[in-house]
Short mmCIF file of C-alpha atoms in Angstrom, two decimals:
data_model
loop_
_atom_site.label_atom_id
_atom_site.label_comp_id
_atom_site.label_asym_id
_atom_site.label_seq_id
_atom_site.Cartn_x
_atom_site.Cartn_y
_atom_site.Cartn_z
CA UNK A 1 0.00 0.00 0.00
CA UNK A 2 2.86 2.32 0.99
CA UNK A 3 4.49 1.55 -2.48
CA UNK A 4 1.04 2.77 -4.55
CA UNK A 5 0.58 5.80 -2.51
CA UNK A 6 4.35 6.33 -3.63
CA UNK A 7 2.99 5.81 -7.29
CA UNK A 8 -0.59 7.84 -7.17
CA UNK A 9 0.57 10.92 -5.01
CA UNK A 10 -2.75 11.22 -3.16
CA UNK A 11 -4.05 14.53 -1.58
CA UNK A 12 -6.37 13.07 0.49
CA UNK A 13 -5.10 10.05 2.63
CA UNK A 14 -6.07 11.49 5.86
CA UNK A 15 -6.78 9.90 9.12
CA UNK A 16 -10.75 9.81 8.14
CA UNK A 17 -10.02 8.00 4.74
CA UNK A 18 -8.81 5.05 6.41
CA UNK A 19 -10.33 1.87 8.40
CA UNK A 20 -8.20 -0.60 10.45
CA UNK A 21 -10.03 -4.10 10.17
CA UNK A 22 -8.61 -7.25 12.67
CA UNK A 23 -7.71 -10.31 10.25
CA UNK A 24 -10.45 -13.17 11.14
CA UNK A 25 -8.24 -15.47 13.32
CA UNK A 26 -5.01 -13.81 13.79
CA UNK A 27 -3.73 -10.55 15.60
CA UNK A 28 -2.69 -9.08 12.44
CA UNK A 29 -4.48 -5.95 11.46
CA UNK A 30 -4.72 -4.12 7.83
CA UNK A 31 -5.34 -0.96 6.50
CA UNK A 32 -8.36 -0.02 4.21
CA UNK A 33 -8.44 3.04 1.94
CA UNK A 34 -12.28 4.30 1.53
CA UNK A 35 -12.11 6.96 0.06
CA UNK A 36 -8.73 7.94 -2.32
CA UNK A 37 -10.15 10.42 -5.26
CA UNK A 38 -7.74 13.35 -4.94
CA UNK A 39 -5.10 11.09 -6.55
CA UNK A 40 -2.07 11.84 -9.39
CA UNK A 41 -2.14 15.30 -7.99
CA UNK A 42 1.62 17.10 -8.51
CA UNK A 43 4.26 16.59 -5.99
CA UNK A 44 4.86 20.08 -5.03
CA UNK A 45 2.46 23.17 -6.41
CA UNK A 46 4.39 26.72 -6.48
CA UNK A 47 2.91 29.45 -3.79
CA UNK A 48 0.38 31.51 -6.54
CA UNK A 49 0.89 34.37 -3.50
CA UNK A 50 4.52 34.40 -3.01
CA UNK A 51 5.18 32.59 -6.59
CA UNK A 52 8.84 31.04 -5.98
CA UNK A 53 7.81 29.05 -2.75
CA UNK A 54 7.12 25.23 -3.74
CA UNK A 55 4.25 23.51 -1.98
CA UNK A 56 3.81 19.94 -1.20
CA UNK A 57 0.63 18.93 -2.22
CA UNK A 58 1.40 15.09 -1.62
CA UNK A 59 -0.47 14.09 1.84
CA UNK A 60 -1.55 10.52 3.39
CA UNK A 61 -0.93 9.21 6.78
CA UNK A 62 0.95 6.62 5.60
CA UNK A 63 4.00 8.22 4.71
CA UNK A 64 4.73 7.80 8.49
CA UNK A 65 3.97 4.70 9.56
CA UNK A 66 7.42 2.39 10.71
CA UNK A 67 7.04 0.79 7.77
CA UNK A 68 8.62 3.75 6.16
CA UNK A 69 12.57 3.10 7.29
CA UNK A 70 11.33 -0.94 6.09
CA UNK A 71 12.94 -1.81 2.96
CA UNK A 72 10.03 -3.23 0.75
CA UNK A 73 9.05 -7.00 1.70
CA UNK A 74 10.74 -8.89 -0.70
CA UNK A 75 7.33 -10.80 -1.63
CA UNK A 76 5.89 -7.02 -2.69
CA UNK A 77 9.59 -6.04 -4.87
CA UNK A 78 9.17 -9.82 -6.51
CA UNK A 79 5.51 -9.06 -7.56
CA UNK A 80 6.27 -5.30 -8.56
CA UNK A 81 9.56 -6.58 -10.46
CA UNK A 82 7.22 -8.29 -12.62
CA UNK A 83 4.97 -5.91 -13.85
CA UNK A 84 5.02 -5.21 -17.57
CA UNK A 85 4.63 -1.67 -17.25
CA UNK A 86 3.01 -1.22 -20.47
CA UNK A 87 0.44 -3.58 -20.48
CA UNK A 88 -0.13 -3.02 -17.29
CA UNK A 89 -1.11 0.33 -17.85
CA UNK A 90 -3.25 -0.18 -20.94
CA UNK A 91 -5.39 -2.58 -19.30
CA UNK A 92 -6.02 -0.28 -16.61
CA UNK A 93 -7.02 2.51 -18.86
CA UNK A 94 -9.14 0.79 -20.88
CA UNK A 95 -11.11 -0.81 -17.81
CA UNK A 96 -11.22 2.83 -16.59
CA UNK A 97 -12.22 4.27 -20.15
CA UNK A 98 -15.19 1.90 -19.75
CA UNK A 99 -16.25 3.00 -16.33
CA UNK A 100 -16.30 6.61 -16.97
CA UNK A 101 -18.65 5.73 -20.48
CA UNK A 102 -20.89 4.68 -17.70
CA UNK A 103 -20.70 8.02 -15.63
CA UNK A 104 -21.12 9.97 -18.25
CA UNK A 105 -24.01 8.09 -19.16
CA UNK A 106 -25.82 8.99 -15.82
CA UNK A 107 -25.92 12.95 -16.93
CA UNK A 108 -26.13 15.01 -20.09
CA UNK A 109 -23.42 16.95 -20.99
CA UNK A 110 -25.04 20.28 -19.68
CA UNK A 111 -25.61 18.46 -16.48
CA UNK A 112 -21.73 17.84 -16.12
CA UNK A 113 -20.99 21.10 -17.04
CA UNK A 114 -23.22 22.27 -14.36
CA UNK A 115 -21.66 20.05 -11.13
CA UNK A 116 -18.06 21.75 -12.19
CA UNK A 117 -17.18 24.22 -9.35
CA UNK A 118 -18.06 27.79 -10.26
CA UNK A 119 -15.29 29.05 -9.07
CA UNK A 120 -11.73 27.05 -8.73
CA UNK A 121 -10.11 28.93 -6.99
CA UNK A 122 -12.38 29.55 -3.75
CA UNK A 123 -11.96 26.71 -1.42
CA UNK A 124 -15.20 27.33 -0.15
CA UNK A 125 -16.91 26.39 -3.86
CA UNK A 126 -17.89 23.32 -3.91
CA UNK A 127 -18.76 21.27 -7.08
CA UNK A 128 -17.30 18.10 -8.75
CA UNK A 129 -16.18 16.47 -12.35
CA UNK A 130 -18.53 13.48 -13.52
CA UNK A 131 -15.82 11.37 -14.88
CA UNK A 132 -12.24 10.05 -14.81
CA UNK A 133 -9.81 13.09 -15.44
CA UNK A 134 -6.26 13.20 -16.62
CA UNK A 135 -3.94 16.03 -16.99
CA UNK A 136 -1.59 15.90 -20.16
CA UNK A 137 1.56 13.58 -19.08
CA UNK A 138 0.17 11.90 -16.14
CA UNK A 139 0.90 8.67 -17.91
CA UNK A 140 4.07 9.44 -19.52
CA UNK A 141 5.08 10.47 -15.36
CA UNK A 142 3.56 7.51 -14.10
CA UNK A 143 5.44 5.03 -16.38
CA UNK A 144 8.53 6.79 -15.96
CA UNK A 145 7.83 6.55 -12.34
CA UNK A 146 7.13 2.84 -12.61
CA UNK A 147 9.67 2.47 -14.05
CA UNK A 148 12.13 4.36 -11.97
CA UNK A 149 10.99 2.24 -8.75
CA UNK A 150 11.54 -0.92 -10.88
CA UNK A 151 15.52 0.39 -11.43
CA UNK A 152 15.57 1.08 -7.96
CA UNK A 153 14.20 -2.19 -6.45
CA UNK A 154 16.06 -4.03 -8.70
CA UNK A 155 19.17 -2.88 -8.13
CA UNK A 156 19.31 -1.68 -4.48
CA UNK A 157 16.50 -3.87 -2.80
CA UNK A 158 17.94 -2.62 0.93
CA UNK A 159 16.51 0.90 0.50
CA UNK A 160 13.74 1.71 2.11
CA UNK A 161 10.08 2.92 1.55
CA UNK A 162 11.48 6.58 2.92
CA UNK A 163 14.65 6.38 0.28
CA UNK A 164 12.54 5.41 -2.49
CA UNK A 165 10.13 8.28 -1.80
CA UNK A 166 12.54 10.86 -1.38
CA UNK A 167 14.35 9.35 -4.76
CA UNK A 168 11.34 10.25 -6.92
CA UNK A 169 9.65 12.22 -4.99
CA UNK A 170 12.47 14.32 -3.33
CA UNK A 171 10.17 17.08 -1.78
CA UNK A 172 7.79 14.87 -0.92
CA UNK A 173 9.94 12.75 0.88
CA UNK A 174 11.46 15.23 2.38
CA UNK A 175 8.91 16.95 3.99
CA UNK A 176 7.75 13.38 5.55
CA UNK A 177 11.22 12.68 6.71
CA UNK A 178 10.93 15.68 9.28
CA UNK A 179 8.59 13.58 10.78
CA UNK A 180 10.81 10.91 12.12
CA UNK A 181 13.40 13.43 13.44
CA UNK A 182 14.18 13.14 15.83
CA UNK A 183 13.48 9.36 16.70
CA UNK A 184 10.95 8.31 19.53
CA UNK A 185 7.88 9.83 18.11
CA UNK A 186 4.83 7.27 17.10
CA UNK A 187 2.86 7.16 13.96
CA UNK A 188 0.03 9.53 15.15
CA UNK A 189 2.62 12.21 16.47
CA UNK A 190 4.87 12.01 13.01
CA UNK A 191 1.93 12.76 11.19
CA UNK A 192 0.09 15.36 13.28
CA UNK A 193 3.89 17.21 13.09
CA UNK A 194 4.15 16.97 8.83
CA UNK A 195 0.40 17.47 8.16
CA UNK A 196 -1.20 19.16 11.65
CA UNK A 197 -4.79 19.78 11.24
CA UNK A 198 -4.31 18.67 7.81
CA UNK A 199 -3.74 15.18 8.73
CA UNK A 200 -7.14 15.04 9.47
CA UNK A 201 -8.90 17.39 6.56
CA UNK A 202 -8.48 17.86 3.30
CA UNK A 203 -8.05 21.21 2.31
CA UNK A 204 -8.02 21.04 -1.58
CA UNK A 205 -11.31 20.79 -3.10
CA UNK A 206 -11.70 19.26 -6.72
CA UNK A 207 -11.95 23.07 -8.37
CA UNK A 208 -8.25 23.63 -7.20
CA UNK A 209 -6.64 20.09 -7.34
CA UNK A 210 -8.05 20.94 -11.17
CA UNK A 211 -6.60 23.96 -11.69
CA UNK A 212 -3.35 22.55 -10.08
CA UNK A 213 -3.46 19.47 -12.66
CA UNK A 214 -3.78 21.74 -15.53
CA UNK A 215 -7.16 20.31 -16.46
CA UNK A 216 -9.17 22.93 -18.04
CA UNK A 217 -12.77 20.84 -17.44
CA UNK A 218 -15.63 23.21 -19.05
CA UNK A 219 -13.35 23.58 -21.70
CA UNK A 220 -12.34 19.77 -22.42
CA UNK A 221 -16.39 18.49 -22.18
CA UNK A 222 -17.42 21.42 -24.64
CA UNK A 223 -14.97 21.13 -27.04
CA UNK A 224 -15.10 17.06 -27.11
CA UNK A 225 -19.04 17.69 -27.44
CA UNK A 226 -19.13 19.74 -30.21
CA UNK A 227 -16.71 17.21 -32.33
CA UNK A 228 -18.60 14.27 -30.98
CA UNK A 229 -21.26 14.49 -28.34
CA UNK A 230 -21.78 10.71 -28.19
CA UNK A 231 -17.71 10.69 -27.02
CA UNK A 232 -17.79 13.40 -24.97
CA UNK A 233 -17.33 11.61 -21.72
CA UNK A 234 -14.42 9.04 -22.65
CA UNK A 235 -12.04 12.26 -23.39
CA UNK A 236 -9.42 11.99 -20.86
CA UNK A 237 -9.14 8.24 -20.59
CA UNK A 238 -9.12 8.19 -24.56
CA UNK A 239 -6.39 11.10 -24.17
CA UNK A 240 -3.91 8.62 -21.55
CA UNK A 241 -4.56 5.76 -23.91
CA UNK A 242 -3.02 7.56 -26.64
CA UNK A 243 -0.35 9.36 -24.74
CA UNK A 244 0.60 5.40 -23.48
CA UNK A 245 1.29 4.63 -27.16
CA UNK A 246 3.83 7.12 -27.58
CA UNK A 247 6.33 6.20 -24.98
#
């Protein structure tokens, strides 16, 4: 789990977005993610005030859990080592193409257009995309980051889940590393002093993680309409598919 979050860059893997469930018959526990939307979202956003200042935008509890300074089991590196990156990816995009068909299918395209946030950039305005946005390059930087990891676990399998973060994710990994210096705090505590409040809201609604993504919305769903209204809703999973057959 630590390894995808290191892959997806969530926004919103706070405290609330989790369950804990006990394992029928043993004293093992896991982890259950229930609600992970705000996902591929940049690593760091520049400060649109101060405009030099980078931001991490990057932000899930589990960036601090001991399993951080763990080097990956080798069970998980074995099954990641495997992955044909590629067709990996394509399967996953079409499946996904094929679930937002059926999204767009529950509201006409004027609909859609209406549920977008009026105004991005107020935190307070609420409103939401029906459908399964991508910003340009987000698979071109995921299977570069795929592939990256693969380098890495391949040829230094001791590193751990905090090295490979902070290898490509360097601010990201960073900022997370503060949290287990010095030594001796617990999970709860590392977290609370990365994140704060923030460990336990998120504070980026969809109308700014958007604008932050580079995904112009209104204008993608009436431009797609007016060349084909019938295709209007598969336009950013058709987009990844085709940027996946470039690489």
């Amino acid at each position: 789990m630590i390894l995808m979050n290191i892959l997806i860059n969530p926004e919103d893997g706070i405290f609330p977005n989790y369950i804990v469930e006990k394992l029928s018959h043993t004293n093992a526990h896991r982890l259950i993610s229930i609600d992970n939307d705000h996902a591929f979202v940049p690593g760091v956003v520049k400060d649109q005030k101060q405009g030099r200042n980078p931001i991490v935008q990057v932000k899930t509890i589990l960036f601090g859990l001991d399993s951080m300074l763990k080097a990956v089991h080798p069970d998980v590196r074995a099954q990641f080592l495997k992955v044909d990156i590629g067709e990996f990816l394509e399967g996953w995009l079409r499946d996904l193409r094929q679930r937002n068909a059926l999204y767009g299918d529950l509201f006409t395209q004027q609909e859609r257009i209406a549920l977008l946030p009026k105004k991005p950039d107020d935190p307070k305005s609420k409103g939401t995309y029906v459908g399964i946005p991508f910003q340009d390059n987000a698979i071109k930087d995921l299977y570069q980051k795929m592939s990256t990891l693969q380098s890495l676990l391949q040829e230094s399998p001791q590193l751990t889940h905090l090295e490979l973060l902070s290898k490509v994710e360097p601010h990201v990994g960073h900022r997370y590393g503060k949290g287990f210096a010095p030594s001796g705090k617990n999970f709860k505590d590392r977290v609370q002093f990365v994140d704060g409040l923030n460990s336990h809201l998120s504070m980026s609604t969809s109308g700014i993680l958007f604008k932050s993504m580079n995904i112009p919305l209104k204008e993608s769903l009436i431009e797609t309409s007016t060349k084909d209204a019938t295709k209007a809703q598969d336009y950013r999973p058709n987009r990844a598919l085709e940027e996946l057959k470039e690489i």
